[in-house]
Amino acid sequence: MNKKLFVISGCSGVGKGTVINKFMERNKDFILSVSCTTRKPREGEIDGVHYFFLTKEKFEQNIKEDKFLEYAQFAENYYGTKKKYIKQKFEEGYNIILEIETNGALQVKEKMPEAVLIFIAPPSVEELEQRLRGRHTEDEDTIQKRLAQVKTELERSKKYDYIVINDNIDRAVKEIESIVKSHDAK
Ligand code: 5GP
């Protein structure tokens, strides 16, 4: 069967991680792509599971060697998806979810027009700020940078195939499931 690639983005703190985890639990024929990054691991993050943690030098070498399907700089770090990783997961028979920011998502759409782009939006920007602060994982400076990013991301979301409002986790997951079904990926 033809396997599909779905790209899911959302503003920082929108709860996309929770929505995606729930979707993954219920849809075992999907795999969540493991990205490369130069940011430091957060507590509990494991190399090769949550990310492949690379040095800046190694990441830049991979850029030069054209190893990325897409990559972007976000909050002063590099993030990217390896072409080889995606090829391998398709060969293993999975549908793939990329949980990446908007710049990278639009690169994927250019290279693979058949990819389906889904943007998870907050019910309101005020609620988003509250969620971001409630997470207590970033300092104030980082929070400010991420909020500035929100504006850019909401603008870019206009180019996505679907926008899903995360007003309720179960409802958002069901909406993603129906999008996926409509693309014959189930
Ligand atoms: P975090 O540092 O919170 O794990 O991720 C920060 C941002 O980087 C999130 O918006 C996440 O979606 C994005 N991101 C994670 N992996 C990739 C990737 O491979 N490529 C791109 N373009 N963005 C990514």
PDB file of C-alpha atoms and ligand atoms in Angstrom:
ATOM      1  CA  MET A   1       0.000   0.000   0.000  1.00  0.00           C
ATOM      2  CA  ASN A   2       1.045   3.561  -0.675  1.00  0.00           C
ATOM      3  CA  LYS A   3       2.468   5.038   2.533  1.00  0.00           C
ATOM      4  CA  LYS A   4       1.915   8.706   3.338  1.00  0.00           C
ATOM      5  CA  LEU A   5       3.768  11.546   5.004  1.00  0.00           C
ATOM      6  CA  PHE A   6       1.875  13.933   7.292  1.00  0.00           C
ATOM      7  CA  VAL A   7       3.509  17.053   8.663  1.00  0.00           C
ATOM      8  CA  ILE A   8       2.128  18.451  11.907  1.00  0.00           C
ATOM      9  CA  SER A   9       3.116  21.893  13.186  1.00  0.00           C
ATOM     10  CA  GLY A  10       1.762  24.177  15.837  1.00  0.00           C
ATOM     11  CA  CYS A  11       2.831  27.125  17.906  1.00  0.00           C
ATOM     12  CA  SER A  12       5.089  26.389  20.857  1.00  0.00           C
ATOM     13  CA  GLY A  13       2.949  25.373  23.853  1.00  0.00           C
ATOM     14  CA  VAL A  14      -0.161  24.632  21.803  1.00  0.00           C
ATOM     15  CA  GLY A  15      -0.282  21.089  23.169  1.00  0.00           C
ATOM     16  CA  LYS A  16       0.655  19.440  19.892  1.00  0.00           C
ATOM     17  CA  GLY A  17       2.890  16.939  21.686  1.00  0.00           C
ATOM     18  CA  THR A  18      -0.074  15.635  23.692  1.00  0.00           C
ATOM     19  CA  VAL A  19      -2.308  15.475  20.617  1.00  0.00           C
ATOM     20  CA  ILE A  20       0.358  13.662  18.600  1.00  0.00           C
ATOM     21  CA  ASN A  21       1.153  11.186  21.393  1.00  0.00           C
ATOM     22  CA  LYS A  22      -2.510  10.276  21.672  1.00  0.00           C
ATOM     23  CA  PHE A  23      -2.782   9.899  17.903  1.00  0.00           C
ATOM     24  CA  MET A  24       0.321   7.642  17.894  1.00  0.00           C
ATOM     25  CA  GLU A  25      -1.105   5.430  20.671  1.00  0.00           C
ATOM     26  CA  ARG A  26      -4.234   4.821  18.634  1.00  0.00           C
ATOM     27  CA  ASN A  27      -2.631   4.469  15.180  1.00  0.00           C
ATOM     28  CA  LYS A  28       0.131   1.889  15.289  1.00  0.00           C
ATOM     29  CA  ASP A  29       0.807   1.923  11.544  1.00  0.00           C
ATOM     30  CA  PHE A  30       2.192   5.448  11.965  1.00  0.00           C
ATOM     31  CA  ILE A  31       5.668   6.342  13.116  1.00  0.00           C
ATOM     32  CA  LEU A  32       6.760   9.673  14.582  1.00  0.00           C
ATOM     33  CA  SER A  33       9.920  10.757  12.813  1.00  0.00           C
ATOM     34  CA  VAL A  34      12.989  11.322  15.027  1.00  0.00           C
ATOM     35  CA  SER A  35      14.643  14.619  14.060  1.00  0.00           C
ATOM     36  CA  CYS A  36      18.199  15.819  14.443  1.00  0.00           C
ATOM     37  CA  THR A  37      18.853  18.872  16.606  1.00  0.00           C
ATOM     38  CA  THR A  38      21.713  20.885  18.032  1.00  0.00           C
ATOM     39  CA  ARG A  39      19.779  21.884  21.164  1.00  0.00           C
ATOM     40  CA  LYS A  40      20.718  20.307  24.476  1.00  0.00           C
ATOM     41  CA  PRO A  41      18.584  17.390  25.687  1.00  0.00           C
ATOM     42  CA  ARG A  42      15.903  18.314  28.242  1.00  0.00           C
ATOM     43  CA  GLU A  43      15.578  16.177  31.347  1.00  0.00           C
ATOM     44  CA  GLY A  44      14.415  12.682  30.399  1.00  0.00           C
ATOM     45  CA  GLU A  45      15.144  13.041  26.687  1.00  0.00           C
ATOM     46  CA  ILE A  46      17.055  10.166  25.153  1.00  0.00           C
ATOM     47  CA  ASP A  47      19.377  10.354  22.139  1.00  0.00           C
ATOM     48  CA  GLY A  48      17.882   8.415  19.230  1.00  0.00           C
ATOM     49  CA  VAL A  49      14.407   8.320  20.845  1.00  0.00           C
ATOM     50  CA  HIS A  50      13.291  11.947  21.198  1.00  0.00           C
ATOM     51  CA  TYR A  51      15.951  13.435  18.923  1.00  0.00           C
ATOM     52  CA  PHE A  52      19.331  12.624  17.468  1.00  0.00           C
ATOM     53  CA  PHE A  53      21.394  15.193  19.375  1.00  0.00           C
ATOM     54  CA  LEU A  54      24.177  16.517  17.127  1.00  0.00           C
ATOM     55  CA  THR A  55      26.915  19.098  17.525  1.00  0.00           C
ATOM     56  CA  LYS A  56      26.623  22.251  15.419  1.00  0.00           C
ATOM     57  CA  GLU A  57      29.656  21.122  13.396  1.00  0.00           C
ATOM     58  CA  LYS A  58      28.144  17.724  12.620  1.00  0.00           C
ATOM     59  CA  PHE A  59      24.791  19.281  11.711  1.00  0.00           C
ATOM     60  CA  GLU A  60      26.446  21.783   9.348  1.00  0.00           C
ATOM     61  CA  GLN A  61      28.436  18.982   7.736  1.00  0.00           C
ATOM     62  CA  ASN A  62      25.149  17.147   7.073  1.00  0.00           C
ATOM     63  CA  ILE A  63      23.721  20.323   5.487  1.00  0.00           C
ATOM     64  CA  LYS A  64      26.748  20.574   3.180  1.00  0.00           C
ATOM     65  CA  GLU A  65      26.352  16.935   2.199  1.00  0.00           C
ATOM     66  CA  ASP A  66      22.641  17.525   1.385  1.00  0.00           C
ATOM     67  CA  LYS A  67      21.481  14.883   3.873  1.00  0.00           C
ATOM     68  CA  PHE A  68      18.333  16.726   5.025  1.00  0.00           C
ATOM     69  CA  LEU A  69      14.860  16.564   3.515  1.00  0.00           C
ATOM     70  CA  GLU A  70      14.337  19.845   5.384  1.00  0.00           C
ATOM     71  CA  TYR A  71      16.027  21.803   8.142  1.00  0.00           C
ATOM     72  CA  ALA A  72      15.540  25.097   9.933  1.00  0.00           C
ATOM     73  CA  GLN A  73      16.954  27.262  12.669  1.00  0.00           C
ATOM     74  CA  PHE A  74      14.580  27.732  15.570  1.00  0.00           C
ATOM     75  CA  ALA A  75      15.313  29.524  18.865  1.00  0.00           C
ATOM     76  CA  GLU A  76      19.028  29.570  17.951  1.00  0.00           C
ATOM     77  CA  ASN A  77      19.331  25.855  17.276  1.00  0.00           C
ATOM     78  CA  TYR A  78      19.211  23.721  14.156  1.00  0.00           C
ATOM     79  CA  TYR A  79      16.477  21.117  13.652  1.00  0.00           C
ATOM     80  CA  GLY A  80      16.235  18.805  10.649  1.00  0.00           C
ATOM     81  CA  THR A  81      14.849  15.602   9.141  1.00  0.00           C
ATOM     82  CA  LYS A  82      17.238  13.185   7.447  1.00  0.00           C
ATOM     83  CA  LYS A  83      16.239  11.976   3.952  1.00  0.00           C
ATOM     84  CA  LYS A  84      17.669   8.544   4.691  1.00  0.00           C
ATOM     85  CA  TYR A  85      15.565   8.144   7.852  1.00  0.00           C
ATOM     86  CA  ILE A  86      12.317   8.876   5.963  1.00  0.00           C
ATOM     87  CA  LYS A  87      13.248   6.516   3.103  1.00  0.00           C
ATOM     88  CA  GLN A  88      13.975   3.749   5.611  1.00  0.00           C
ATOM     89  CA  LYS A  89      10.678   4.178   7.503  1.00  0.00           C
ATOM     90  CA  PHE A  90       8.684   4.068   4.250  1.00  0.00           C
ATOM     91  CA  GLU A  91      10.539   0.861   3.342  1.00  0.00           C
ATOM     92  CA  GLU A  92       9.602  -0.576   6.744  1.00  0.00           C
ATOM     93  CA  GLY A  93       5.955   0.052   5.796  1.00  0.00           C
ATOM     94  CA  TYR A  94       5.009   2.975   8.046  1.00  0.00           C
ATOM     95  CA  ASN A  95       2.997   6.100   7.434  1.00  0.00           C
ATOM     96  CA  ILE A  96       5.119   8.918   8.829  1.00  0.00           C
ATOM     97  CA  ILE A  97       4.343  11.935  11.003  1.00  0.00           C
ATOM     98  CA  LEU A  98       6.825  14.808  11.051  1.00  0.00           C
ATOM     99  CA  GLU A  99       6.369  17.092  14.044  1.00  0.00           C
ATOM    100  CA  ILE A 100       8.293  20.108  12.799  1.00  0.00           C
ATOM    101  CA  GLU A 101       8.100  23.909  12.655  1.00  0.00           C
ATOM    102  CA  THR A 102       6.584  25.829   9.756  1.00  0.00           C
ATOM    103  CA  ASN A 103       9.709  26.772   7.788  1.00  0.00           C
ATOM    104  CA  GLY A 104      10.705  23.104   7.502  1.00  0.00           C
ATOM    105  CA  ALA A 105       7.116  22.054   6.773  1.00  0.00           C
ATOM    106  CA  LEU A 106       6.940  24.333   3.745  1.00  0.00           C
ATOM    107  CA  GLN A 107      10.262  22.909   2.482  1.00  0.00           C
ATOM    108  CA  VAL A 108       8.751  19.417   2.698  1.00  0.00           C
ATOM    109  CA  LYS A 109       5.700  20.550   0.704  1.00  0.00           C
ATOM    110  CA  GLU A 110       7.990  21.843  -2.061  1.00  0.00           C
ATOM    111  CA  LYS A 111      10.016  18.657  -2.279  1.00  0.00           C
ATOM    112  CA  MET A 112       7.096  16.269  -1.705  1.00  0.00           C
ATOM    113  CA  PRO A 113       3.860  17.953  -2.875  1.00  0.00           C
ATOM    114  CA  GLU A 114       1.934  14.823  -1.890  1.00  0.00           C
ATOM    115  CA  ALA A 115       2.784  15.424   1.816  1.00  0.00           C
ATOM    116  CA  VAL A 116      -0.217  16.600   3.867  1.00  0.00           C
ATOM    117  CA  LEU A 117       0.364  19.621   6.128  1.00  0.00           C
ATOM    118  CA  ILE A 118      -1.701  19.967   9.312  1.00  0.00           C
ATOM    119  CA  PHE A 119      -1.396  22.998  11.604  1.00  0.00           C
ATOM    120  CA  ILE A 120      -2.554  22.779  15.224  1.00  0.00           C
ATOM    121  CA  ALA A 121      -3.718  26.209  16.376  1.00  0.00           C
ATOM    122  CA  PRO A 122      -4.519  27.457  19.887  1.00  0.00           C
ATOM    123  CA  PRO A 123      -8.069  28.629  20.672  1.00  0.00           C
ATOM    124  CA  SER A 124      -6.448  32.013  21.465  1.00  0.00           C
ATOM    125  CA  VAL A 125      -2.966  33.538  21.704  1.00  0.00           C
ATOM    126  CA  GLU A 126      -3.555  34.476  25.387  1.00  0.00           C
ATOM    127  CA  GLU A 127      -4.244  30.862  26.262  1.00  0.00           C
ATOM    128  CA  LEU A 128      -1.109  29.837  24.406  1.00  0.00           C
ATOM    129  CA  GLU A 129       1.056  32.188  26.490  1.00  0.00           C
ATOM    130  CA  GLN A 130      -0.421  30.725  29.692  1.00  0.00           C
ATOM    131  CA  ARG A 131       0.331  27.178  28.564  1.00  0.00           C
ATOM    132  CA  LEU A 132       3.902  28.085  27.614  1.00  0.00           C
ATOM    133  CA  ARG A 133       4.581  29.643  31.033  1.00  0.00           C
ATOM    134  CA  GLY A 134       2.867  26.775  32.841  1.00  0.00           C
ATOM    135  CA  ARG A 135       5.354  24.333  31.344  1.00  0.00           C
ATOM    136  CA  HIS A 136       8.264  25.804  33.391  1.00  0.00           C
ATOM    137  CA  THR A 137      10.860  24.355  31.033  1.00  0.00           C
ATOM    138  CA  GLU A 138      12.132  27.629  29.507  1.00  0.00           C
ATOM    139  CA  ASP A 139      13.483  30.890  30.911  1.00  0.00           C
ATOM    140  CA  GLU A 140      11.819  34.271  30.256  1.00  0.00           C
ATOM    141  CA  ASP A 141      14.126  35.169  27.358  1.00  0.00           C
ATOM    142  CA  THR A 142      13.320  31.905  25.574  1.00  0.00           C
ATOM    143  CA  ILE A 143       9.590  32.370  26.220  1.00  0.00           C
ATOM    144  CA  GLN A 144       9.730  35.856  24.645  1.00  0.00           C
ATOM    145  CA  LYS A 145      11.510  34.495  21.560  1.00  0.00           C
ATOM    146  CA  ARG A 146       8.974  31.731  21.221  1.00  0.00           C
ATOM    147  CA  LEU A 147       6.045  34.151  21.493  1.00  0.00           C
ATOM    148  CA  ALA A 148       7.569  36.285  18.729  1.00  0.00           C
ATOM    149  CA  GLN A 149       7.744  33.122  16.647  1.00  0.00           C
ATOM    150  CA  VAL A 150       4.012  32.525  17.152  1.00  0.00           C
ATOM    151  CA  LYS A 151       3.113  35.417  14.838  1.00  0.00           C
ATOM    152  CA  THR A 152       5.296  34.088  12.021  1.00  0.00           C
ATOM    153  CA  GLU A 153       3.937  30.572  12.461  1.00  0.00           C
ATOM    154  CA  LEU A 154       0.296  31.697  12.372  1.00  0.00           C
ATOM    155  CA  GLU A 155       1.052  33.588   9.152  1.00  0.00           C
ATOM    156  CA  ARG A 156       2.692  30.543   7.549  1.00  0.00           C
ATOM    157  CA  SER A 157      -0.186  28.286   8.650  1.00  0.00           C
ATOM    158  CA  LYS A 158      -2.251  29.832   5.851  1.00  0.00           C
ATOM    159  CA  LYS A 159      -0.283  27.662   3.418  1.00  0.00           C
ATOM    160  CA  TYR A 160      -1.193  24.436   5.245  1.00  0.00           C
ATOM    161  CA  ASP A 161      -3.741  21.945   3.941  1.00  0.00           C
ATOM    162  CA  TYR A 162      -5.616  21.798   7.284  1.00  0.00           C
ATOM    163  CA  ILE A 163      -5.880  23.841  10.474  1.00  0.00           C
ATOM    164  CA  VAL A 164      -7.026  21.971  13.576  1.00  0.00           C
ATOM    165  CA  ILE A 165      -7.978  24.017  16.661  1.00  0.00           C
ATOM    166  CA  ASN A 166      -6.823  22.347  19.865  1.00  0.00           C
ATOM    167  CA  ASP A 167      -9.753  23.336  22.084  1.00  0.00           C
ATOM    168  CA  ASN A 168     -10.093  19.762  23.292  1.00  0.00           C
ATOM    169  CA  ILE A 169      -7.474  17.021  22.948  1.00  0.00           C
ATOM    170  CA  ASP A 170      -9.782  14.124  22.059  1.00  0.00           C
ATOM    171  CA  ARG A 171     -11.660  16.197  19.528  1.00  0.00           C
ATOM    172  CA  ALA A 172      -8.408  17.377  17.902  1.00  0.00           C
ATOM    173  CA  VAL A 173      -7.124  13.775  17.700  1.00  0.00           C
ATOM    174  CA  LYS A 174     -10.377  12.618  16.077  1.00  0.00           C
ATOM    175  CA  GLU A 175     -10.170  15.444  13.561  1.00  0.00           C
ATOM    176  CA  ILE A 176      -6.625  14.412  12.613  1.00  0.00           C
ATOM    177  CA  GLU A 177      -7.793  10.801  12.294  1.00  0.00           C
ATOM    178  CA  SER A 178     -10.527  11.828   9.882  1.00  0.00           C
ATOM    179  CA  ILE A 179      -8.038  13.894   7.827  1.00  0.00           C
ATOM    180  CA  VAL A 180      -5.734  10.883   7.652  1.00  0.00           C
ATOM    181  CA  LYS A 181      -8.601   8.594   6.595  1.00  0.00           C
ATOM    182  CA  SER A 182      -9.638  11.017   3.859  1.00  0.00           C
ATOM    183  CA  HIS A 183      -6.132  10.615   2.404  1.00  0.00           C
ATOM    184  CA  ASP A 184      -6.425   6.813   2.307  1.00  0.00           C
ATOM    185  CA  ALA A 185      -3.655   6.371   4.824  1.00  0.00           C
ATOM    186  CA  LYS A 186      -5.625   3.910   6.987  1.00  0.00           C
TER     187      LYS A 186
HETATM  188  P1  5GP B   1      11.653  21.584  20.891  1.00  0.00           P
HETATM  189  O1  5GP B   1      12.994  22.202  21.111  1.00  0.00           O
HETATM  190  O2  5GP B   1      10.592  22.195  21.770  1.00  0.00           O
HETATM  191  O3  5GP B   1      11.695  20.082  20.974  1.00  0.00           O
HETATM  192  O4  5GP B   1      11.229  21.925  19.391  1.00  0.00           O
HETATM  193  C1  5GP B   1      11.228  23.244  18.942  1.00  0.00           C
HETATM  194  C2  5GP B   1      10.593  23.310  17.581  1.00  0.00           C
HETATM  195  O5  5GP B   1      11.357  22.582  16.615  1.00  0.00           O
HETATM  196  C3  5GP B   1       9.182  22.712  17.531  1.00  0.00           C
HETATM  197  O6  5GP B   1       8.348  23.628  16.847  1.00  0.00           O
HETATM  198  C4  5GP B   1       9.370  21.442  16.726  1.00  0.00           C
HETATM  199  O7  5GP B   1       8.198  21.141  16.001  1.00  0.00           O
HETATM  200  C5  5GP B   1      10.488  21.845  15.796  1.00  0.00           C
HETATM  201  N1  5GP B   1      11.212  20.703  15.206  1.00  0.00           N
HETATM  202  C6  5GP B   1      11.500  19.520  15.783  1.00  0.00           C
HETATM  203  N2  5GP B   1      12.134  18.730  14.910  1.00  0.00           N
HETATM  204  C7  5GP B   1      12.250  19.423  13.753  1.00  0.00           C
HETATM  205  C8  5GP B   1      12.794  19.129  12.459  1.00  0.00           C
HETATM  206  O8  5GP B   1      13.332  18.061  12.174  1.00  0.00           O
HETATM  207  N3  5GP B   1      12.728  20.113  11.527  1.00  0.00           N
HETATM  208  C9  5GP B   1      12.149  21.318  11.773  1.00  0.00           C
HETATM  209  N4  5GP B   1      12.095  22.188  10.758  1.00  0.00           N
HETATM  210  N5  5GP B   1      11.609  21.617  12.965  1.00  0.00           N
HETATM  211  C10 5GP B   1      11.660  20.688  13.944  1.00  0.00           C
END
